[in-house]
Coordinates of C-alpha atoms in Angstrom, one line a residue:
M1 CA 39.5 38.0 8.5
I2 CA 39.2 41.8 9.0
L3 CA 37.1 42.6 12.0
A4 CA 35.8 46.1 12.5
V5 CA 34.0 47.3 15.6
S6 CA 31.0 47.9 13.4
D7 CA 30.7 44.1 13.1
L8 CA 30.3 43.8 16.9
Q9 CA 27.4 44.0 19.2
K10 CA 26.4 47.6 19.6
L11 CA 26.1 49.1 23.1
P12 CA 23.3 51.3 24.5
S13 CA 23.5 55.1 24.0
P14 CA 26.1 56.6 26.3
A15 CA 23.6 59.2 27.6
R16 CA 21.5 56.3 29.0
A17 CA 24.1 53.8 30.1
Y18 CA 27.6 55.1 30.4
R19 CA 29.8 52.9 32.7
G20 CA 33.5 53.7 32.9
R21 CA 36.2 52.4 35.1
F22 CA 39.7 53.0 36.5
A23 CA 41.7 49.8 36.9
P24 CA 45.1 50.3 38.7
S25 CA 47.5 47.5 39.5
P26 CA 48.3 47.4 43.2
T27 CA 52.1 47.4 42.7
G28 CA 52.6 50.7 44.4
P29 CA 50.9 54.1 45.0
L30 CA 49.5 56.4 42.3
H31 CA 52.1 58.5 40.5
A32 CA 51.6 61.4 38.1
G33 CA 50.9 59.1 35.1
S34 CA 48.3 57.0 36.8
L35 CA 46.6 60.1 38.2
V36 CA 46.2 61.3 34.6
A37 CA 44.4 58.1 33.7
A38 CA 42.3 58.2 36.8
L39 CA 41.3 61.8 36.3
G40 CA 40.6 61.4 32.5
S41 CA 38.4 58.4 33.1
W42 CA 36.6 60.1 36.0
L43 CA 36.0 63.3 33.9
D44 CA 34.7 61.3 31.0
A45 CA 32.2 59.5 33.1
R46 CA 31.0 62.6 34.9
A47 CA 30.8 64.6 31.6
H48 CA 28.5 61.8 30.3
Q49 CA 26.5 61.7 33.5
G50 CA 27.6 58.1 33.9
Q51 CA 29.0 55.8 36.5
W52 CA 32.7 55.5 37.4
L53 CA 33.9 52.2 38.8
L54 CA 37.1 51.1 40.5
R55 CA 38.8 47.8 39.7
I56 CA 41.9 46.5 41.4
E57 CA 43.8 44.6 38.8
D58 CA 45.7 42.2 41.0
V59 CA 45.4 39.2 38.6
D60 CA 49.2 39.0 38.6
T61 CA 49.3 38.3 42.4
P62 CA 53.1 37.9 42.7
R63 CA 53.5 41.5 41.6
S64 CA 51.0 42.9 44.0
V65 CA 52.3 44.9 47.0
F66 CA 50.6 44.5 50.3
G67 CA 48.6 47.7 51.2
A68 CA 49.1 49.3 47.8
A69 CA 45.4 49.0 46.9
Q70 CA 44.3 50.7 50.1
Q71 CA 46.9 53.5 49.5
I72 CA 45.6 54.0 45.9
E73 CA 42.0 54.2 47.2
A74 CA 43.0 56.8 49.8
Q75 CA 44.8 58.9 47.2
L76 CA 41.8 58.8 44.9
L77 CA 39.5 59.9 47.7
A78 CA 41.9 62.7 48.7
C79 CA 41.6 63.9 45.1
G80 CA 37.8 63.8 45.2
L81 CA 37.6 60.9 42.7
Q82 CA 34.8 58.9 44.3
W83 CA 33.7 55.6 42.7
D84 CA 30.1 54.6 42.4
E85 CA 30.1 50.9 43.3
E86 CA 32.1 48.6 45.5
P87 CA 35.6 48.0 44.0
M88 CA 36.1 44.8 42.0
W89 CA 39.2 42.7 42.8
Q90 CA 40.5 40.5 40.0
S91 CA 41.9 38.0 42.5
K92 CA 38.3 37.3 43.4
Q93 CA 37.2 36.7 39.9
Q94 CA 39.1 33.4 39.2
E95 CA 35.9 31.4 38.6
S96 CA 34.7 33.8 35.9
Y97 CA 38.1 33.7 34.1
Q98 CA 38.1 29.9 34.3
K99 CA 34.6 29.7 32.9
A100 CA 35.6 31.8 29.9
L101 CA 38.7 29.8 29.4
N102 CA 36.7 26.5 29.5
Q103 CA 34.3 27.8 27.0
L104 CA 37.1 28.5 24.5
I105 CA 38.7 25.2 25.2
E106 CA 35.4 23.4 24.5
E107 CA 34.9 25.3 21.3
G108 CA 38.4 24.2 20.1
Q109 CA 39.8 27.7 20.0
L110 CA 42.7 27.2 22.4
Y111 CA 45.7 24.9 22.5
P112 CA 48.2 24.0 25.2
C113 CA 51.7 25.4 24.9
N114 CA 55.0 24.6 26.8
C115 CA 57.2 27.1 24.9
S116 CA 59.4 29.3 27.2
R117 CA 60.2 32.9 26.2
Q118 CA 63.8 31.7 25.5
T119 CA 62.5 29.0 23.2
I120 CA 60.3 31.4 21.3
A121 CA 63.2 33.9 20.9
K122 CA 65.5 31.2 19.5
T123 CA 62.8 30.0 17.1
L124 CA 62.3 33.6 15.8
E125 CA 66.0 34.1 15.5
A126 CA 66.3 30.9 13.5
L127 CA 63.6 32.2 11.2
G128 CA 65.5 35.4 10.8
I129 CA 62.9 37.5 12.6
E130 CA 64.2 40.3 14.8
T131 CA 62.3 41.8 17.7
E132 CA 62.7 45.4 18.6
R133 CA 63.3 46.5 22.2
H134 CA 60.1 46.8 24.2
Q135 CA 58.2 44.8 21.5
D136 CA 56.4 41.6 22.3
L137 CA 57.8 38.4 20.8
V138 CA 55.4 37.3 18.0
Y139 CA 54.6 33.7 18.7
P140 CA 55.6 31.5 15.7
G141 CA 52.9 28.9 16.3
S142 CA 55.2 26.1 17.5
C143 CA 52.5 24.3 19.4
R144 CA 49.6 24.8 17.0
G145 CA 49.6 21.1 16.3
K146 CA 48.0 20.6 19.7
L147 CA 44.9 22.6 18.7
G148 CA 41.8 20.7 19.9
R149 CA 43.3 19.1 22.9
K150 CA 41.2 19.7 26.0
N151 CA 43.2 18.2 28.9
E152 CA 46.8 19.1 29.8
E153 CA 49.0 19.3 32.8
P154 CA 48.3 22.3 35.2
S155 CA 51.8 23.7 34.3
T156 CA 50.8 24.2 30.7
A157 CA 49.9 27.6 29.2
W158 CA 46.9 28.0 26.9
R159 CA 47.0 30.1 23.7
I160 CA 44.2 31.2 21.5
A161 CA 44.5 30.2 17.8
L162 CA 43.9 33.2 15.6
P163 CA 42.3 32.8 12.2
K164 CA 44.7 33.0 9.2
Y165 CA 44.1 36.6 8.5
C166 CA 43.2 38.6 11.6
A167 CA 43.3 42.3 11.3
I168 CA 41.3 44.3 13.9
E169 CA 40.0 47.8 13.1
F170 CA 38.5 50.2 15.6
E171 CA 38.1 53.9 16.2
D172 CA 39.9 55.5 19.1
R173 CA 38.0 58.5 20.4
A174 CA 41.3 60.5 20.7
L175 CA 43.6 58.9 18.2
G176 CA 41.2 58.1 15.4
H177 CA 41.2 55.0 13.1
Q178 CA 43.4 52.1 14.3
I179 CA 44.2 48.8 12.7
Q180 CA 46.4 46.0 14.0
N181 CA 47.3 42.7 12.2
L182 CA 47.3 40.3 15.1
N183 CA 49.0 37.5 13.1
Q184 CA 52.0 39.7 12.2
E185 CA 52.3 41.8 15.3
V186 CA 51.3 39.4 18.1
G187 CA 50.6 35.9 17.0
D188 CA 48.5 33.4 19.0
F189 CA 48.6 34.9 22.5
V190 CA 48.4 33.4 26.0
L191 CA 45.2 33.4 28.1
R192 CA 46.4 31.4 31.0
R193 CA 50.1 31.2 31.9
S194 CA 52.0 28.1 32.7
D195 CA 52.1 29.1 36.4
G196 CA 48.3 28.9 36.4
L197 CA 47.7 32.7 36.5
F198 CA 45.2 34.2 34.0
T199 CA 46.6 36.9 31.7
Y200 CA 45.6 40.5 31.7
Q201 CA 44.1 40.1 28.2
L202 CA 41.5 37.6 29.4
A203 CA 40.9 39.1 32.8
V204 CA 40.2 42.6 31.5
V205 CA 37.8 41.4 28.8
V206 CA 35.8 39.2 31.3
D207 CA 35.7 42.0 33.9
D208 CA 34.6 44.7 31.4
A209 CA 31.7 42.4 30.3
E210 CA 30.7 41.5 33.8
Q211 CA 30.7 45.1 35.0
G212 CA 28.9 46.3 31.9
I213 CA 31.6 48.7 30.9
T214 CA 30.6 50.8 27.9
H215 CA 33.6 53.2 27.8
V216 CA 37.3 52.5 28.4
V217 CA 39.5 55.5 29.1
R218 CA 43.1 54.6 29.8
G219 CA 46.8 55.4 29.0
E220 CA 48.2 55.2 25.5
D221 CA 50.6 52.5 26.6
L222 CA 47.6 50.1 26.5
L223 CA 46.6 50.9 22.9
S224 CA 48.5 47.9 21.5
N225 CA 46.4 45.6 23.8
T226 CA 43.1 46.8 22.4
A227 CA 43.0 44.7 19.2
R228 CA 43.5 41.5 21.2
Q229 CA 40.8 42.5 23.6
I230 CA 38.4 43.3 20.8
Y231 CA 39.1 39.9 19.3
L232 CA 38.4 38.1 22.6
Q233 CA 35.2 40.1 23.0
K234 CA 34.1 38.7 19.6
V235 CA 34.9 35.1 20.3
L236 CA 33.3 35.3 23.8
H237 CA 30.2 37.0 22.4
Y238 CA 30.7 40.1 24.6
P239 CA 29.9 43.7 23.5
T240 CA 32.8 46.0 22.7
P241 CA 33.2 49.3 24.6
E242 CA 34.3 52.5 23.1
Y243 CA 38.0 53.3 23.6
L244 CA 39.9 56.5 24.4
H245 CA 43.6 56.4 25.0
L246 CA 45.2 59.3 26.9
P247 CA 48.7 60.8 26.4
L248 CA 51.4 59.3 28.6
V249 CA 53.4 61.2 31.2
L250 CA 57.1 60.6 30.4
D251 CA 60.2 61.0 32.6
E252 CA 63.3 62.9 31.7
F253 CA 64.6 60.0 29.6
G254 CA 61.4 59.8 27.5
E255 CA 60.2 56.7 29.3
K256 CA 56.7 56.2 30.6
L257 CA 56.4 57.0 34.3
S258 CA 55.9 53.7 36.1
K259 CA 56.4 52.0 39.4
Q260 CA 59.1 49.9 37.7
T261 CA 61.1 53.1 37.0
L262 CA 60.6 54.3 40.6
A263 CA 58.1 57.1 39.7
N264 CA 57.3 59.2 42.7
A265 CA 53.9 58.8 44.4
I266 CA 51.6 61.9 44.1
D267 CA 51.4 63.9 47.3
T268 CA 47.9 64.0 48.7
S269 CA 48.9 64.6 52.3
T270 CA 46.9 67.9 52.3
P271 CA 44.0 69.2 50.2
A272 CA 46.4 71.8 48.7
D273 CA 48.8 69.1 47.7
A274 CA 46.1 66.9 46.2
L275 CA 44.7 70.0 44.3
N276 CA 48.2 70.7 42.9
A277 CA 48.5 67.1 41.7
L278 CA 45.1 67.3 40.0
E279 CA 46.0 70.6 38.3
Q280 CA 49.1 69.0 36.9
A281 CA 47.1 66.1 35.6
A282 CA 44.5 68.4 34.0
N283 CA 47.3 70.3 32.3
H284 CA 48.6 67.1 30.8
L285 CA 45.1 66.2 29.6
G286 CA 44.9 69.5 27.6
L287 CA 42.8 71.4 30.2
Q288 CA 45.5 74.1 30.6
E289 CA 43.0 76.9 31.1
I290 CA 41.4 75.1 34.0
A291 CA 44.8 74.0 35.4
K292 CA 46.2 77.5 35.7
Q293 CA 43.1 79.0 37.3
A294 CA 42.9 79.6 41.0
H295 CA 40.5 77.1 42.7
Q296 CA 39.2 77.4 46.2
S297 CA 38.6 73.7 46.6
I298 CA 39.0 70.3 45.0
G299 CA 35.3 70.2 44.4
E300 CA 35.4 73.5 42.6
F301 CA 38.3 72.3 40.4
L302 CA 36.5 69.1 39.5
S303 CA 33.3 70.9 38.6
A304 CA 35.2 73.3 36.3
A305 CA 37.3 70.4 34.8
T306 CA 34.2 68.4 34.1
A307 CA 32.6 71.3 32.2
A308 CA 35.8 71.8 30.2
W309 CA 35.9 68.1 29.4
K310 CA 32.4 68.3 27.9
K311 CA 33.7 70.8 25.4
K312 CA 36.5 68.5 24.1
C313 CA 36.0 66.8 20.8
Y314 CA 35.6 63.2 22.2

């Protein structure tokens, strides 16, 4: 099966119904990389005269840091990036995720799995399949014989059974035509983990549908997740948003800035500091002319940056 976005439910015109979002994980404060994603998504929403929502992606509760979400909110507000509705918290959406999971179980699209990462790695090694560094292990289908089961122990993970040939095609607004063969590059992927936590893949798809998101603007590190999310949108009968993946901010070693690599928090302690952080983010987004201009205020900068974003070929 080759699935193109043209096969999916079409969304309303962006001029009438644009709804975008910024969805940080509360594992620490905003750093330069996450500010680029926040600013890019905010500018795209404002350039389309749309709404910009804030979602706190705390579905992986053990990784959440107390107070980080409030710190992120304060940093965004200090940068003038105001959201248009009350923030959504994934930790409060568990019923919605369970409902979607139950639907797929009832339809016979999921199966229980007790394979550990070590077991999967050993199976792939026995098959002569090597996995590169930073690449996901491609699930070899060890538990597919359980397809159709509906009741399992709570400590069991649930995987979605992909069709035999599952290549997903879509157009990224920045990167152009994309295609990913989910069978070869991912395999049947997990929607609920063995510890009972729902995965990012399921949560983000359900959230985008519930919030009516029409445009997703986020970092390029999430590009490889998009095909899985489009496939889930299809099987759950959700519309598919348009996607735009932004260039990553890298550290001196060529690694993506992240909280795991101890990236420094952006300084928003004064309006001048916040403006400086915004100008650096704009420069990374290709708005160099705006970034190097002198701005009297954050509001003036954001107005100029929005006008410049409208001229980009997105």
